[in-house]
mmCIF file of C-alpha atoms and ligand atoms in Angstrom:
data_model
loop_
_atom_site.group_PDB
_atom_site.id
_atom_site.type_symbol
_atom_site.label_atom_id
_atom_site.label_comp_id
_atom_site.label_asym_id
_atom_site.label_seq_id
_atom_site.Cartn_x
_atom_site.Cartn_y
_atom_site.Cartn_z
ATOM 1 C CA UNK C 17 33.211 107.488 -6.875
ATOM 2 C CA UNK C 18 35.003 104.503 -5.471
ATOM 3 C CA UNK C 19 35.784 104.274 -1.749
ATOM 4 C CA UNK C 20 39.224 105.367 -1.589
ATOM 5 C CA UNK C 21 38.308 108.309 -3.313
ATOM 6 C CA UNK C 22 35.560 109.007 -1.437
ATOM 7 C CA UNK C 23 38.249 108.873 1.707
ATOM 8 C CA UNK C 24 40.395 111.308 0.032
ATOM 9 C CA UNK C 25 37.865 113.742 -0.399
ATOM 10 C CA UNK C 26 36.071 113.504 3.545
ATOM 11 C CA UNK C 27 39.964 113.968 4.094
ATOM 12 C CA UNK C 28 40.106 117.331 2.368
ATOM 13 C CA UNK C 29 43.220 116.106 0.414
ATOM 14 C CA UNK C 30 44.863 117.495 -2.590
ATOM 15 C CA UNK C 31 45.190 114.620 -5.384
ATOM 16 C CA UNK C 32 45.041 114.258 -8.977
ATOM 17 C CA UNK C 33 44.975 111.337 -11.440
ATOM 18 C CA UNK C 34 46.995 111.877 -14.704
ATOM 19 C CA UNK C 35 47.073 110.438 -18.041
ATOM 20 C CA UNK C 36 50.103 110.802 -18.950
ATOM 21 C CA UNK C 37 50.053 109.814 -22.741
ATOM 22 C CA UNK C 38 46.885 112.261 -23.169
ATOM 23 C CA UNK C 39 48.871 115.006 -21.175
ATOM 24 C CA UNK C 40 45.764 115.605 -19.033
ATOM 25 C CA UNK C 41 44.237 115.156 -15.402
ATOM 26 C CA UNK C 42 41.577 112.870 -15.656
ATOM 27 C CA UNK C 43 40.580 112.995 -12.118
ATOM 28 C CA UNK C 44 40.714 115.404 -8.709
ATOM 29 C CA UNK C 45 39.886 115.866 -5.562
ATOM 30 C CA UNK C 46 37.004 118.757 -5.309
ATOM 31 C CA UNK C 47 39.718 120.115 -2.295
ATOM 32 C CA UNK C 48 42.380 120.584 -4.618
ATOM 33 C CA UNK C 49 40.109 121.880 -7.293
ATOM 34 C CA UNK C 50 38.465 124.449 -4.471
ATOM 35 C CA UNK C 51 42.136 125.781 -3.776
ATOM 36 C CA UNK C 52 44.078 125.574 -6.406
ATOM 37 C CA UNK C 53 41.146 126.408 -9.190
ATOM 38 C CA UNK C 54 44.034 125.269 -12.175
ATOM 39 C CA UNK C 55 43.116 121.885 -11.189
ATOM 40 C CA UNK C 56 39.916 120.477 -12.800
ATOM 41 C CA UNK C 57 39.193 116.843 -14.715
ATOM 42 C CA UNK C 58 39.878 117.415 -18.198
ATOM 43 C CA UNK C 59 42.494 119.955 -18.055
ATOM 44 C CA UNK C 60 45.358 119.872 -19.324
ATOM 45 C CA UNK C 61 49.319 119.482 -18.094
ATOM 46 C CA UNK C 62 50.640 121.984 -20.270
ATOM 47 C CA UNK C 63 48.184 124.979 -18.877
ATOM 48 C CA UNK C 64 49.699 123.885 -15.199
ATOM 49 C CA UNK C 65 53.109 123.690 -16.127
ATOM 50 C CA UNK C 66 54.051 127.621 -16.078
ATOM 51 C CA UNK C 67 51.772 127.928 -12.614
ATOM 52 C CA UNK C 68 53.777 125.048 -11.248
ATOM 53 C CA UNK C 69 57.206 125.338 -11.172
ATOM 54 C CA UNK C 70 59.099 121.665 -11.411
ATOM 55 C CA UNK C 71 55.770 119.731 -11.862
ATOM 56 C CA UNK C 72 57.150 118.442 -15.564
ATOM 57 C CA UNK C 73 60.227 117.432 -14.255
ATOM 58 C CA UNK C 74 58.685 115.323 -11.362
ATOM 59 C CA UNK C 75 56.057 113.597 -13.458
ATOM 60 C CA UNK C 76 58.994 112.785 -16.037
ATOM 61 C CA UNK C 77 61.248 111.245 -13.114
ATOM 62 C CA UNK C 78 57.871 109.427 -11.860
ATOM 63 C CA UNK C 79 57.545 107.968 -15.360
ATOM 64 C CA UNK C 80 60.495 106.522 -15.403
ATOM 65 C CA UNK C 81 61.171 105.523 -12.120
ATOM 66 C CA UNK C 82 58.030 104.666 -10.585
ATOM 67 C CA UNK C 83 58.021 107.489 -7.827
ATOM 68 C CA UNK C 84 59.372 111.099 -7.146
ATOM 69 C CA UNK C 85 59.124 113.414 -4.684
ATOM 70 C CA UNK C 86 59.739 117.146 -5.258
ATOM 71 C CA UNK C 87 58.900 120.927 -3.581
ATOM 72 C CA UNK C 88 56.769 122.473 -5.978
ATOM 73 C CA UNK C 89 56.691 126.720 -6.794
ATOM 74 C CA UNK C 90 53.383 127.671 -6.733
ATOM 75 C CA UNK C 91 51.292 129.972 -8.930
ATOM 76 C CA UNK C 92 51.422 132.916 -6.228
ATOM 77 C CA UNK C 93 55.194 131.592 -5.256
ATOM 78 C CA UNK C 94 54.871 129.397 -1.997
ATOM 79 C CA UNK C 95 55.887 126.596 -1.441
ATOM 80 C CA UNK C 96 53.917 122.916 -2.373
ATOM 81 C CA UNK C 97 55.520 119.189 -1.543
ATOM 82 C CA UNK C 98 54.475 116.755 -4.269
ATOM 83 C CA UNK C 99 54.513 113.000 -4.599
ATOM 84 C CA UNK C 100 54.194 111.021 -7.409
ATOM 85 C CA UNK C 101 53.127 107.633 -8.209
ATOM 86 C CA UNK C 102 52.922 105.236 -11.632
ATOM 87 C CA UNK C 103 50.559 102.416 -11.205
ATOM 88 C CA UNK C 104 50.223 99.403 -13.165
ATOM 89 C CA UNK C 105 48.502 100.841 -16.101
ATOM 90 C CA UNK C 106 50.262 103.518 -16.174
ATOM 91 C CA UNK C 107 48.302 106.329 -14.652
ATOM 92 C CA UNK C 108 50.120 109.183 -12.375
ATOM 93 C CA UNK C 109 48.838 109.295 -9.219
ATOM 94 C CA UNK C 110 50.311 113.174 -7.744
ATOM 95 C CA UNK C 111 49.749 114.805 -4.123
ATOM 96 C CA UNK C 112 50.096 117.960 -3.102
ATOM 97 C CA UNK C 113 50.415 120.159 0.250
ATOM 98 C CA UNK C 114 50.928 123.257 0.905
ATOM 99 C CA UNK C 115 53.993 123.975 2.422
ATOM 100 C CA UNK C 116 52.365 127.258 3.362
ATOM 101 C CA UNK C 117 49.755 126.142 5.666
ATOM 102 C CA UNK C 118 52.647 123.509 7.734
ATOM 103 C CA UNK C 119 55.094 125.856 8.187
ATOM 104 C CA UNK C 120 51.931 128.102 9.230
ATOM 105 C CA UNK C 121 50.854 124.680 11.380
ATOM 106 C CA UNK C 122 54.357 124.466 13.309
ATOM 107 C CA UNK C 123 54.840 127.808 14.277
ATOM 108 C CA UNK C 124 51.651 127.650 16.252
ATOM 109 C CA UNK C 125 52.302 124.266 17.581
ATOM 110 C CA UNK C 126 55.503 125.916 18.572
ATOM 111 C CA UNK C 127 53.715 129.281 19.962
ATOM 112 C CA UNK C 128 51.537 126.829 21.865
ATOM 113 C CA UNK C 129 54.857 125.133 23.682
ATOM 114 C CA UNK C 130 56.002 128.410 24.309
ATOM 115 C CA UNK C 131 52.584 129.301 26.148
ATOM 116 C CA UNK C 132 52.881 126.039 28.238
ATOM 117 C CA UNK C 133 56.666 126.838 29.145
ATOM 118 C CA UNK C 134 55.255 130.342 30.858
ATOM 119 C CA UNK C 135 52.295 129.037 32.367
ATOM 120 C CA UNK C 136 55.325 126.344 33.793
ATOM 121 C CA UNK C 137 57.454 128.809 34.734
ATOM 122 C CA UNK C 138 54.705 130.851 36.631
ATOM 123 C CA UNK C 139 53.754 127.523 38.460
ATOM 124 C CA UNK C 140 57.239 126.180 39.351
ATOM 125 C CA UNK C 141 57.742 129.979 40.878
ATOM 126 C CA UNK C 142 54.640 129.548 43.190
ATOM 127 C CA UNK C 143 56.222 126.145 43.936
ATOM 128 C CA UNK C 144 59.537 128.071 44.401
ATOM 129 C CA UNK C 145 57.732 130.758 46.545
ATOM 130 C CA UNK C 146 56.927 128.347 49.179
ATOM 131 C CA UNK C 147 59.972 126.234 48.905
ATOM 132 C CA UNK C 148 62.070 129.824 49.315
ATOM 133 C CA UNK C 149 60.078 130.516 52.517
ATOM 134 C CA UNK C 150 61.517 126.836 54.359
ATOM 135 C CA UNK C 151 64.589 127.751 52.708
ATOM 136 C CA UNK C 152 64.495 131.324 54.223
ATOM 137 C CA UNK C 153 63.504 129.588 57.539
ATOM 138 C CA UNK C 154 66.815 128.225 58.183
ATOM 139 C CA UNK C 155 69.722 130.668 57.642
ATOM 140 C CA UNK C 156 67.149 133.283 59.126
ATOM 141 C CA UNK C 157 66.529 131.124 62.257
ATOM 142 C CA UNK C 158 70.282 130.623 63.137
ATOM 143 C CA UNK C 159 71.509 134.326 62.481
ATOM 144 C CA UNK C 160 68.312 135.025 65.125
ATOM 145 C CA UNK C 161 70.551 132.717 67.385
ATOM 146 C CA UNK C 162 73.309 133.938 66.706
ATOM 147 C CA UNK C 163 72.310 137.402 67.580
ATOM 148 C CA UNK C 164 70.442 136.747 70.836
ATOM 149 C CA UNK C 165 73.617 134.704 71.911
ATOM 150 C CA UNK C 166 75.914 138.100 71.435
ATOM 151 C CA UNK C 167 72.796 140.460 73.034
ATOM 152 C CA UNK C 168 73.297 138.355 76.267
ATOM 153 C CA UNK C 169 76.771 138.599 76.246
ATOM 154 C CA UNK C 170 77.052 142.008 75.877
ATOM 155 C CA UNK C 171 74.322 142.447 78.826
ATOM 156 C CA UNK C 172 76.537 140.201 80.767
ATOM 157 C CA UNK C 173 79.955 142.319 79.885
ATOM 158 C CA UNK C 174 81.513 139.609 78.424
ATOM 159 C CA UNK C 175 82.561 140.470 74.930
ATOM 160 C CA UNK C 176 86.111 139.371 74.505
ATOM 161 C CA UNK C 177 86.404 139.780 70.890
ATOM 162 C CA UNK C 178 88.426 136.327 70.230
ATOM 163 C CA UNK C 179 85.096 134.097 71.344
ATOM 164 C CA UNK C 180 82.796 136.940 69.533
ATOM 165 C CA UNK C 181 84.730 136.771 66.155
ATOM 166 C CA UNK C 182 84.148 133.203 65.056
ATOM 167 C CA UNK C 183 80.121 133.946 66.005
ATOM 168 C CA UNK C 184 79.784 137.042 64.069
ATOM 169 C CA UNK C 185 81.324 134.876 60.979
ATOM 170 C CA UNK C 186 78.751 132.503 61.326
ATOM 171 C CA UNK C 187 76.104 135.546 61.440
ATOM 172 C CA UNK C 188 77.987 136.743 58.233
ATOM 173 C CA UNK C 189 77.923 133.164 55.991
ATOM 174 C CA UNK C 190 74.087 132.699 57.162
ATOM 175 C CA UNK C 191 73.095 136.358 55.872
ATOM 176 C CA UNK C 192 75.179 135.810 52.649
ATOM 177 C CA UNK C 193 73.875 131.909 51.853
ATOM 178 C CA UNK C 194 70.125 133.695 52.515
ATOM 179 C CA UNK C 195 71.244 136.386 49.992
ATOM 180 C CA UNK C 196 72.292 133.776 47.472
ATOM 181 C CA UNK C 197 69.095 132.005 47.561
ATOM 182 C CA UNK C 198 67.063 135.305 47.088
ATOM 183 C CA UNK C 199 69.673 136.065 43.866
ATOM 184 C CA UNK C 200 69.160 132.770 42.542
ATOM 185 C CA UNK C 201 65.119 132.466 42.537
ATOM 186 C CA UNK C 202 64.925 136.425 41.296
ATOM 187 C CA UNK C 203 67.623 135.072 38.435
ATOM 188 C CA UNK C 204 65.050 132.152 37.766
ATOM 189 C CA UNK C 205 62.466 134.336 37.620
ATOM 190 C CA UNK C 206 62.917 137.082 35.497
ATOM 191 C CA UNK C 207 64.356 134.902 33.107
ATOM 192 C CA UNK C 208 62.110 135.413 29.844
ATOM 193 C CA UNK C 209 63.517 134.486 26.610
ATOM 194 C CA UNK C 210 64.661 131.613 25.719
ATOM 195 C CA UNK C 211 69.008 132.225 25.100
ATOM 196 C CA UNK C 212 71.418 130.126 23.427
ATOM 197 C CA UNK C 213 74.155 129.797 25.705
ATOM 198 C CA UNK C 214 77.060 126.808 26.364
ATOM 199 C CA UNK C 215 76.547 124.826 29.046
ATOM 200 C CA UNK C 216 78.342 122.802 30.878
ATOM 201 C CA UNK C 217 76.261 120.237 32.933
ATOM 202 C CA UNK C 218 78.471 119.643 35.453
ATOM 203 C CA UNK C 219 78.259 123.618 36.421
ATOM 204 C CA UNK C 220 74.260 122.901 36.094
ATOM 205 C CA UNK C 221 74.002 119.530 38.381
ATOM 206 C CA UNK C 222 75.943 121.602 40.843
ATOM 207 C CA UNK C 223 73.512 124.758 40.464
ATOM 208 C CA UNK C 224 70.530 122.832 40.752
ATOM 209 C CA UNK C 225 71.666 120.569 43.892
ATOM 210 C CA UNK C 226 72.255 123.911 45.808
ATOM 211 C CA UNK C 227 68.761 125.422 44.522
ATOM 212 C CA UNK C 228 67.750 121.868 46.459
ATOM 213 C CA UNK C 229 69.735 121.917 49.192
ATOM 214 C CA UNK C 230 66.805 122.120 51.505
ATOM 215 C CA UNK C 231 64.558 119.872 50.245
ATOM 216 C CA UNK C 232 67.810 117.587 50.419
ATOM 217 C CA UNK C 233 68.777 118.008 54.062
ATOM 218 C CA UNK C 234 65.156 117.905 54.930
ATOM 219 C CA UNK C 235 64.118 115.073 53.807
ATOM 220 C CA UNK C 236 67.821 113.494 54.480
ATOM 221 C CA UNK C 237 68.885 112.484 50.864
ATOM 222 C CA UNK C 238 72.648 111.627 49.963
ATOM 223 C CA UNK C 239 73.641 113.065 46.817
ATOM 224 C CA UNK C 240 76.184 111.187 44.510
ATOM 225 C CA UNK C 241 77.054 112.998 41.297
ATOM 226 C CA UNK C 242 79.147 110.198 38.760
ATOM 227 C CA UNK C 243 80.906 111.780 35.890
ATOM 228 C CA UNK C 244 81.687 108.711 32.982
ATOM 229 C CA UNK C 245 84.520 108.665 30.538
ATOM 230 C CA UNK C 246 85.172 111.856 28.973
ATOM 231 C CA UNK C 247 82.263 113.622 31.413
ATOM 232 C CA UNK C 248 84.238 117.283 31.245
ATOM 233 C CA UNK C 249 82.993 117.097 27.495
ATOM 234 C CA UNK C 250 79.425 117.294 28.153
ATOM 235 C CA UNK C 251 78.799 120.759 27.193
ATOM 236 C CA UNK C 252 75.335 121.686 25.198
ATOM 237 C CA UNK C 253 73.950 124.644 23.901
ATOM 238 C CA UNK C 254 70.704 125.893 24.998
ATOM 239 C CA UNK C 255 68.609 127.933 27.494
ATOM 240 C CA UNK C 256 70.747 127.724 30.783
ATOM 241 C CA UNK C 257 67.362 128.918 33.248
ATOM 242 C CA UNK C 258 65.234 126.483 30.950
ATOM 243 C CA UNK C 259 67.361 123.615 31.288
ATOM 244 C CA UNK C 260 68.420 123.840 34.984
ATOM 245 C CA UNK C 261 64.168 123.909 35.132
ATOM 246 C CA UNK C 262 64.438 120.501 33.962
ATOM 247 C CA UNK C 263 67.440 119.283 35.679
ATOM 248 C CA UNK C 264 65.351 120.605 39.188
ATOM 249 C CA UNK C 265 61.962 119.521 38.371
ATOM 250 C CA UNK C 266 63.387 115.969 37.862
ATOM 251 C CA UNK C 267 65.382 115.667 40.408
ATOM 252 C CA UNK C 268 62.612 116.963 42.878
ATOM 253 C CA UNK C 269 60.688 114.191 41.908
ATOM 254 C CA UNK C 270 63.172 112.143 42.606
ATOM 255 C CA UNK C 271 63.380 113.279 46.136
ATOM 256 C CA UNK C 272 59.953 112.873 46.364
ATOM 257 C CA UNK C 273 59.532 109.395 45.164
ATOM 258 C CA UNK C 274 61.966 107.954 48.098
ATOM 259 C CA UNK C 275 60.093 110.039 51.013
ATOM 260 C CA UNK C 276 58.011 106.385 51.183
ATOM 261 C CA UNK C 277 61.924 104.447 51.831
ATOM 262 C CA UNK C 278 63.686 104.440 54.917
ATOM 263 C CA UNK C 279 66.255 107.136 55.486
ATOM 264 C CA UNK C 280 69.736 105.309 54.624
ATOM 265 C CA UNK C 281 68.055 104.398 50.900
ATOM 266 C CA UNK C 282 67.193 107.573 50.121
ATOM 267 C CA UNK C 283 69.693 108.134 47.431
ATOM 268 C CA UNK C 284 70.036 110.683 44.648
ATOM 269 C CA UNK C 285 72.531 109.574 41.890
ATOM 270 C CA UNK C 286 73.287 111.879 38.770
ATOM 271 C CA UNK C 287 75.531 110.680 36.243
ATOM 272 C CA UNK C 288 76.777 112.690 33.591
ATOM 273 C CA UNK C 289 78.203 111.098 30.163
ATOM 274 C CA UNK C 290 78.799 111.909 26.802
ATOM 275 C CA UNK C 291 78.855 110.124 23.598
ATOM 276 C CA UNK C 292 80.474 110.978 20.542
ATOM 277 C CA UNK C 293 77.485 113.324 19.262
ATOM 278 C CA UNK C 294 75.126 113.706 22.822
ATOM 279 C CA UNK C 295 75.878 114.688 25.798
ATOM 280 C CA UNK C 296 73.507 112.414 28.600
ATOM 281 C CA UNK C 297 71.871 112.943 32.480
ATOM 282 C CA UNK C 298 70.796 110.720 34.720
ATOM 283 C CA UNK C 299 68.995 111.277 37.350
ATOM 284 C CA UNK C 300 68.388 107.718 39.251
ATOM 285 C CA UNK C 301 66.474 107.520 42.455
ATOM 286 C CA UNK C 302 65.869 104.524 44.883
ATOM 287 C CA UNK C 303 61.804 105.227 45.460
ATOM 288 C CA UNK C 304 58.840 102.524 44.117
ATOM 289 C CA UNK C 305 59.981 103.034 40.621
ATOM 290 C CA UNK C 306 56.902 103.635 37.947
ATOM 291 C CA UNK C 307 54.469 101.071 37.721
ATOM 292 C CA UNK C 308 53.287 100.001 33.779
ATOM 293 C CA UNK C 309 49.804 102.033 34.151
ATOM 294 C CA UNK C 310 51.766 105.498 35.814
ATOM 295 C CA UNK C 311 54.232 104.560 32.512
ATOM 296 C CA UNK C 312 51.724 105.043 30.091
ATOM 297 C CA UNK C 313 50.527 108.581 31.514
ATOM 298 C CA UNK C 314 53.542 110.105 32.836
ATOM 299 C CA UNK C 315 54.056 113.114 30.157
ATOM 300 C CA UNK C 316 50.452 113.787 29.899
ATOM 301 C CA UNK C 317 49.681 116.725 31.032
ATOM 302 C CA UNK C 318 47.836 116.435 34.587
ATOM 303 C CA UNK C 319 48.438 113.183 35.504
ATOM 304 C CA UNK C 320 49.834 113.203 39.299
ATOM 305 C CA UNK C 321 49.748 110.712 42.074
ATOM 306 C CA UNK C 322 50.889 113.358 44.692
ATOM 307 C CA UNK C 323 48.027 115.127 46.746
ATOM 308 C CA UNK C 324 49.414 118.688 46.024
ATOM 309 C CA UNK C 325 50.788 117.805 42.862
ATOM 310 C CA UNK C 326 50.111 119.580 39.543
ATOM 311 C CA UNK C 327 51.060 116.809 37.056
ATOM 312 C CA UNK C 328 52.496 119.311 34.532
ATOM 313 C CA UNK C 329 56.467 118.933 35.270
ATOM 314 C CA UNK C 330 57.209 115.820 33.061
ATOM 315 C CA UNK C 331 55.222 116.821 30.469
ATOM 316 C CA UNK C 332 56.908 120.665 30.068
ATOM 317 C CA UNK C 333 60.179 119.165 30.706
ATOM 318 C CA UNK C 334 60.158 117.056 28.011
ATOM 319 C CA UNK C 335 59.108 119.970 25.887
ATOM 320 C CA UNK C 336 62.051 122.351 27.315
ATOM 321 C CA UNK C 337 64.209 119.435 26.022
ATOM 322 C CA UNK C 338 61.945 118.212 22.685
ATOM 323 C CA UNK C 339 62.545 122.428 21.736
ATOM 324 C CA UNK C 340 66.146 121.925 22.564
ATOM 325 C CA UNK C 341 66.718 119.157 20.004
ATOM 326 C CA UNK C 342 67.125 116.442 22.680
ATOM 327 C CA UNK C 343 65.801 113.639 24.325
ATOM 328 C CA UNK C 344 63.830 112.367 27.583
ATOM 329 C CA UNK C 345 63.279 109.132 28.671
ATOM 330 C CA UNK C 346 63.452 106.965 31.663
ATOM 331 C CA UNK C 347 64.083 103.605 32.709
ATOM 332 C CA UNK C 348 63.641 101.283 35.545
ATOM 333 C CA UNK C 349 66.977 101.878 37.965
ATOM 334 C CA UNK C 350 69.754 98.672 36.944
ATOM 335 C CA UNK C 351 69.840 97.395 40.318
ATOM 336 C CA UNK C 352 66.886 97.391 42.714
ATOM 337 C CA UNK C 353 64.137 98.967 42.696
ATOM 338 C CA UNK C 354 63.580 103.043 41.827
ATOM 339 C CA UNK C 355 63.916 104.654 37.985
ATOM 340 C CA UNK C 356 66.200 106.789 36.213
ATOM 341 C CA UNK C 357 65.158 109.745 34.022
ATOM 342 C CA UNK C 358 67.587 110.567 31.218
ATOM 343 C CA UNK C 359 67.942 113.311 29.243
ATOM 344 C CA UNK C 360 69.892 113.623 25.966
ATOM 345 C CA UNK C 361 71.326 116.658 24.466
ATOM 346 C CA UNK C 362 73.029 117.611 21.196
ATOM 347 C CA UNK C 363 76.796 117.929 22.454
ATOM 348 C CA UNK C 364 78.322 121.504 21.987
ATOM 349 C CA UNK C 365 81.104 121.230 19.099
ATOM 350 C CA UNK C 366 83.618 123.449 18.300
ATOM 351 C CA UNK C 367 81.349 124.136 14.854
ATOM 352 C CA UNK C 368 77.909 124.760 16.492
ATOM 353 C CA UNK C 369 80.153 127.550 18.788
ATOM 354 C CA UNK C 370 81.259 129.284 15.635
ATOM 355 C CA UNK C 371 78.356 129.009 14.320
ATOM 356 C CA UNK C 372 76.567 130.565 17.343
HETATM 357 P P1 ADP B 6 53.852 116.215 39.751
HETATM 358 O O1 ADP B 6 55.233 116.095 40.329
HETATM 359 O O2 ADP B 6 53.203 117.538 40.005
HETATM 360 O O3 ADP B 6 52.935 115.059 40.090
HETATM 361 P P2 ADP B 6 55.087 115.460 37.220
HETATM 362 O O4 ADP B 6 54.604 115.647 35.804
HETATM 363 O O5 ADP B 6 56.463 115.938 37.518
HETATM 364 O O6 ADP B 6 54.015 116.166 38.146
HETATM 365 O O7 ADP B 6 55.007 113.905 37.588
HETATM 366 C C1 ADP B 6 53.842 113.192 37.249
HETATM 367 C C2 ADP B 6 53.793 111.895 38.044
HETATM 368 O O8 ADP B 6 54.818 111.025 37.599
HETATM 369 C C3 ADP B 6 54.020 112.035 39.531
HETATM 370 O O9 ADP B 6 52.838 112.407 40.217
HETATM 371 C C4 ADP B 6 54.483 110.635 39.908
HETATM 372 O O10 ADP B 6 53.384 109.765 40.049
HETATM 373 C C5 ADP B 6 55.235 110.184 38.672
HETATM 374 N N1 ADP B 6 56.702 110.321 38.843
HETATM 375 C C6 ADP B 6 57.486 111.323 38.400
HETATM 376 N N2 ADP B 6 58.781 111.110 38.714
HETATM 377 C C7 ADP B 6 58.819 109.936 39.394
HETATM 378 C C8 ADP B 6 59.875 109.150 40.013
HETATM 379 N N3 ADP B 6 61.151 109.566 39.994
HETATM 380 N N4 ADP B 6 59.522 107.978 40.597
HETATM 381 C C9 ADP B 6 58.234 107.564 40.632
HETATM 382 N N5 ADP B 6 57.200 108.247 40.074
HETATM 383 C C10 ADP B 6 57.483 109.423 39.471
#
């Protein structure tokens, strides 16, 4: 058996070797044989032809032209590609796969993604958990203030209720922004199945600044959101919770990679733009920037530099987006030092909303 041969049988694939003047396979790999038993050396073209729908009409258009690809019907009806080759003495070379077996192949792949997005999810809500506690902390903390402030008033008698009014508001936004936060994170949370919805990403820059308003004011970031030409069109379709998990996880990053700057550099930029078929994010940050061995491992899963990190947010954000037909990337910032993530997203048209 020469060498090649040999390497297309250790590969388990399915090929034959045709004579196509003596209308017969002169040579096969034992895989294809072992599944598809029709196949042997010495048999001939015209037994296969009624098993395999279109195989006569490929190895014609191979004659003649040299190559031809084609979807094959198989004996028990599913699905086989094909490709066939002429060589220089004339010989068809044909391969076959079943169709079957990758369709079979990509749903699990795809079941697998799906497993990674909940185990995600369930992280990035014990991340939230503790993150909702600081944020807790702070509208609970002043409407305690607030509170004691009237209790020693009215001990004292002195409850005129133009200099209580304007307090008691105050009491009344804090409870309602600590109700808002609770409303958001349960909304994040019992989120399950992926939906198709439109989105606009200007609504979900603004949702997921607010979801990291504390992290923002802690850490004392300036936010500047930049809309380019024709911004108000960037509208995609997709899993709102999913992608505002993105839009968050990368911009908390972001936050964290300029806690090693001085205060007045700490600056978050987000630019939204659109081209004529994607609509684009950017999420550009003013920390170290990524250095060329961090480059290389940045979507695997695991790979952290941060003490309490998990290393699992790039790599199921690009998923979230890869599922969604789109694209993430990043590059070094234009100016200075720090990086920008991008993502990319199939613009919403007014055909992919009918056709939803
Ligand atoms: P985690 O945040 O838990 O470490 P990620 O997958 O989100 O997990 O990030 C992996 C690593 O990529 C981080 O630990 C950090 O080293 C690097 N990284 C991510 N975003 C940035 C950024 N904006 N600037 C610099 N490094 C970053």
């Amino acid at each position: 058996m020469p060498d090649a041969a040999l390497s297309l049988e250790t590969l388990g694939q399915w090929i034959a070797t045709i004579d196509p003047r003596a209308q017969r396979i002169t040579w096969c790999t034992q895989a294809l044989a072992a599944s598809l038993p029709q196949w042997r050396a010495g048999g001939s073209l015209a037994d296969l032809a009624s098993g395999f729908r279109g195989l006569g009409e490929l190895l014609a258009q191979a004659g003649e032209s040299g190559r031809a690809e084609a979807v094959l019907t198989g004996p028990d009806g599913h699905p086989l590609s094909a490709q066939a080759a002429t060589d220089a003495q004339g010989q068809l070379h044909l391969r076959l796969a079943d169709l079957r077996s990758d369709q079979q192949a990509a749903a699990r792949h795809l079941n697998d993604r799906e497993q990674l997005l909940l185990l995600s999810r369930s992280l990035s809500v014990g991340e939230m958990a503790s993150t909702l506690a600081h944020e807790l902390n702070q509208p609970i903390g002043a409407l305690t203030n607030l509170l004691r402030g009237l209790l020693i008033r009215i001990d004292r008698g002195n409850l005129d209720p133009a200099s209580v009014r304007p307090a008691v508001q105050r009491g009344v936004e804090h409870a309602l922004y600590a109700a808002g936060i609770i409303t958001r994170v349960r909304d994040y949370v019992q989120h399950r199945q992926p939906k198709a919805e439109t989105i606009a990403l200007r609504g979900l820059v603004d949702d997921a600044i607010s979801l990291l308003d504390w992290e923002i004011q802690r850490d004392g970031i300036s936010v500047a959101v930049r809309e380019g030409p024709g911004a108000q069109a960037a509208v995609v379709r997709g899993d709102r919770v999913l992608q505002q998990q993105v839009l968050v996880n990368l911009a908390r990053n972001a936050i964290e990679a300029m806690r090693s700057v001085a205060r007045p550099d700490r600056q978050l930029e987000i630019l939204i733009g659109v081209d004529e078929d994607n609509a684009t994010l950017g999420i550009a940050d003013r920390g170290p920037g990524i250095d060329e061995s961090a480059a290389a491992r940045m979507f695997t899963p695991f790979f952290t530099t941060k003490p309490g990190g998990m290393g699992v947010g790039l790599h199921v954000c690009r998923s979230i987006i890869e599922l969604q037909q789109g694209r993430l990337w990043f590059t070094p910032r234009d100016e200075g030092p720090g990086c920008t993530f991008w993502v990319s997203l199939p613009r919403a048209t007014e055909a992919t909303e009918l056709a939803a």
